XYZ file of C-alpha atoms in Angstrom:
192
model
C 163.394 114.221 138.626
C 162.659 115.405 142.121
C 159.344 114.514 143.782
C 156.591 117.061 143.517
C 155.360 118.658 146.720
C 151.675 118.242 147.457
C 149.990 121.632 147.894
C 148.616 122.192 151.379
C 145.198 123.619 151.968
C 144.798 126.970 153.742
C 143.292 125.107 156.696
C 146.383 122.883 156.998
C 148.698 125.887 156.796
C 146.772 127.726 159.515
C 146.779 124.677 161.773
C 150.555 124.520 161.318
C 150.799 128.204 162.202
C 148.748 127.591 165.354
C 151.067 124.759 166.362
C 154.123 126.990 165.835
C 152.524 129.770 167.878
C 151.852 127.311 170.703
C 155.500 126.167 170.641
C 156.640 129.772 170.894
C 154.129 130.572 173.628
C 155.111 127.711 175.971
C 158.684 128.934 176.653
C 157.382 132.491 177.115
C 154.923 131.238 179.728
C 157.658 129.280 181.484
C 159.872 132.373 181.638
C 157.029 134.481 182.990
C 156.522 132.040 185.859
C 160.205 132.162 186.928
C 160.756 133.529 190.451
C 162.276 136.973 191.011
C 166.076 136.972 191.077
C 167.725 136.983 194.462
C 169.195 140.307 195.476
C 168.484 143.244 197.701
C 168.791 146.055 195.180
C 165.788 147.908 193.822
C 167.457 148.005 190.422
C 167.405 144.209 190.111
C 163.759 144.044 191.208
C 162.770 146.745 188.730
C 164.698 145.029 185.936
C 162.935 141.758 186.730
C 159.519 143.482 186.718
C 160.277 145.104 183.350
C 161.273 141.758 181.851
C 158.154 140.127 183.298
C 155.964 142.858 181.801
C 157.669 142.467 178.424
C 157.109 138.703 178.454
C 153.484 139.201 179.519
C 152.955 141.697 176.701
C 154.481 139.277 174.206
C 152.328 136.452 175.560
C 149.153 138.555 175.250
C 150.143 139.546 171.724
C 150.668 135.884 170.841
C 147.321 134.987 172.384
C 145.628 137.625 170.200
C 147.373 136.263 167.124
C 146.312 132.726 168.028
C 142.703 133.862 168.427
C 142.788 135.574 165.018
C 144.230 132.420 163.455
C 141.621 130.272 165.206
C 138.783 132.412 163.800
C 140.361 132.309 160.331
C 140.574 128.507 160.482
C 136.918 128.296 161.503
C 135.895 130.559 158.612
C 137.945 128.506 156.153
C 136.472 125.265 157.472
C 132.968 126.667 156.900
C 133.927 127.713 153.356
C 135.439 124.304 152.592
C 132.310 122.588 153.903
C 130.110 124.843 151.752
C 132.234 124.107 148.673
C 132.230 120.366 149.312
C 128.441 120.243 149.582
C 127.933 122.260 146.369
C 127.286 120.334 143.115
C 130.326 119.665 140.931
C 131.116 122.530 138.512
C 131.332 120.170 135.510
C 127.715 119.039 135.766
C 125.972 119.928 132.515
C 122.683 121.790 132.610
C 120.025 119.582 131.004
C 118.459 120.921 127.829
C 114.911 122.252 128.088
C 112.337 119.903 126.589
C 110.403 121.275 123.651
C 107.014 122.735 124.553
C 104.173 120.414 123.559
C 101.985 121.660 120.729
C 98.430 122.673 121.588
C 96.985 120.741 118.674
C 99.256 117.876 117.709
C 99.314 117.184 114.002
C 98.025 113.874 112.737
C 100.836 111.436 111.965
C 101.752 111.162 108.304
C 100.784 107.751 107.010
C 103.351 107.315 104.256
C 106.138 109.585 105.522
C 109.513 107.817 105.620
C 111.261 107.804 108.988
C 113.716 110.710 109.165
C 116.325 110.865 111.900
C 115.849 113.765 114.308
C 118.332 116.611 114.349
C 120.464 118.179 111.641
C 121.823 116.107 108.772
C 125.470 115.566 107.956
C 126.437 116.925 104.563
C 129.658 117.991 102.899
C 128.711 121.578 103.809
C 128.338 120.566 107.486
C 131.866 119.175 107.418
C 133.166 122.364 105.769
C 131.369 124.526 108.350
C 132.956 122.628 111.252
C 136.310 123.094 109.532
C 135.704 126.866 109.409
C 135.380 127.221 113.206
C 138.000 129.529 114.697
C 139.077 130.466 118.215
C 137.540 133.771 119.303
C 134.328 133.482 117.247
C 131.191 134.843 118.916
C 128.117 132.733 119.692
C 126.234 134.493 116.875
C 128.975 133.605 114.387
C 128.900 129.955 115.495
C 125.097 129.862 115.236
C 125.295 131.329 111.709
C 127.908 128.735 110.735
C 126.584 125.553 112.407
C 122.973 126.441 113.151
C 121.332 126.309 116.559
C 122.771 123.760 118.989
C 120.857 120.584 119.808
C 121.355 121.361 123.505
C 123.311 123.722 125.738
C 125.120 123.279 129.026
C 127.443 125.127 131.355
C 130.853 123.741 132.335
C 131.766 126.379 134.922
C 129.939 129.581 135.791
C 130.009 131.652 132.616
C 131.513 128.927 130.395
C 128.871 127.650 127.996
C 128.981 124.423 126.009
C 126.881 123.841 122.889
C 126.144 120.285 121.740
C 125.376 119.329 118.140
C 123.941 115.842 117.672
C 123.730 114.226 114.240
C 122.177 110.913 113.129
C 124.067 107.840 114.240
C 126.801 107.892 116.837
C 127.977 111.357 115.862
C 128.055 114.534 117.884
C 130.158 117.643 118.265
C 130.501 120.399 120.812
C 131.680 124.006 121.009
C 132.953 125.530 124.268
C 132.785 129.263 124.937
C 135.006 131.146 127.390
C 133.660 133.475 130.063
C 134.125 136.268 127.495
C 131.542 134.567 125.253
C 133.936 133.554 122.477
C 134.951 130.108 121.200
C 137.731 128.626 123.307
C 137.665 125.032 121.970
C 135.541 122.538 120.064
C 135.221 118.856 119.265
C 133.917 118.259 115.771
C 131.831 115.184 114.914
C 133.698 112.208 113.470
C 133.466 112.723 109.709
C 134.513 109.369 108.398
C 133.217 106.828 105.951
C 129.921 106.671 107.875
C 128.529 109.932 106.537
């Protein structure tokens, strides 16, 4: 198996192009500085002047290209810096806390402690098994109920979390088109 080449960034490629342009420019500058050929004929002098003008034109063209490349590198460096200082795209958006009630209800004295969130039942397991790629958010909500929390993986890619009692949770990821692209169902084992 042959080694895999590491991809180079646009900035590295442009720096390489600048170095190549400089290597091409140095011999052109050296030729432009060469003295006029010896000889008394006007033809030789004119030929030398034409060649000098051609080299000068090439040198100016190369200098323009180098300047364009230099500006492009500066723009790319600014973009890279802006991207590096931006938060990571995988950071989940925290769920909104529930709004506090205006008049909190009195605590029930004899109410048994119920775990928060939806309960795991045989129907819950069957509903997770019925998930399909390409389902809309409304279809998922009708099947699994509202998510416990929501997040965003990348711009436009939503992630719904479903948390059940105990160490059980599941998630559904939606593509930028708003349809199910993948999911991770809760562990339905002997614990439920």
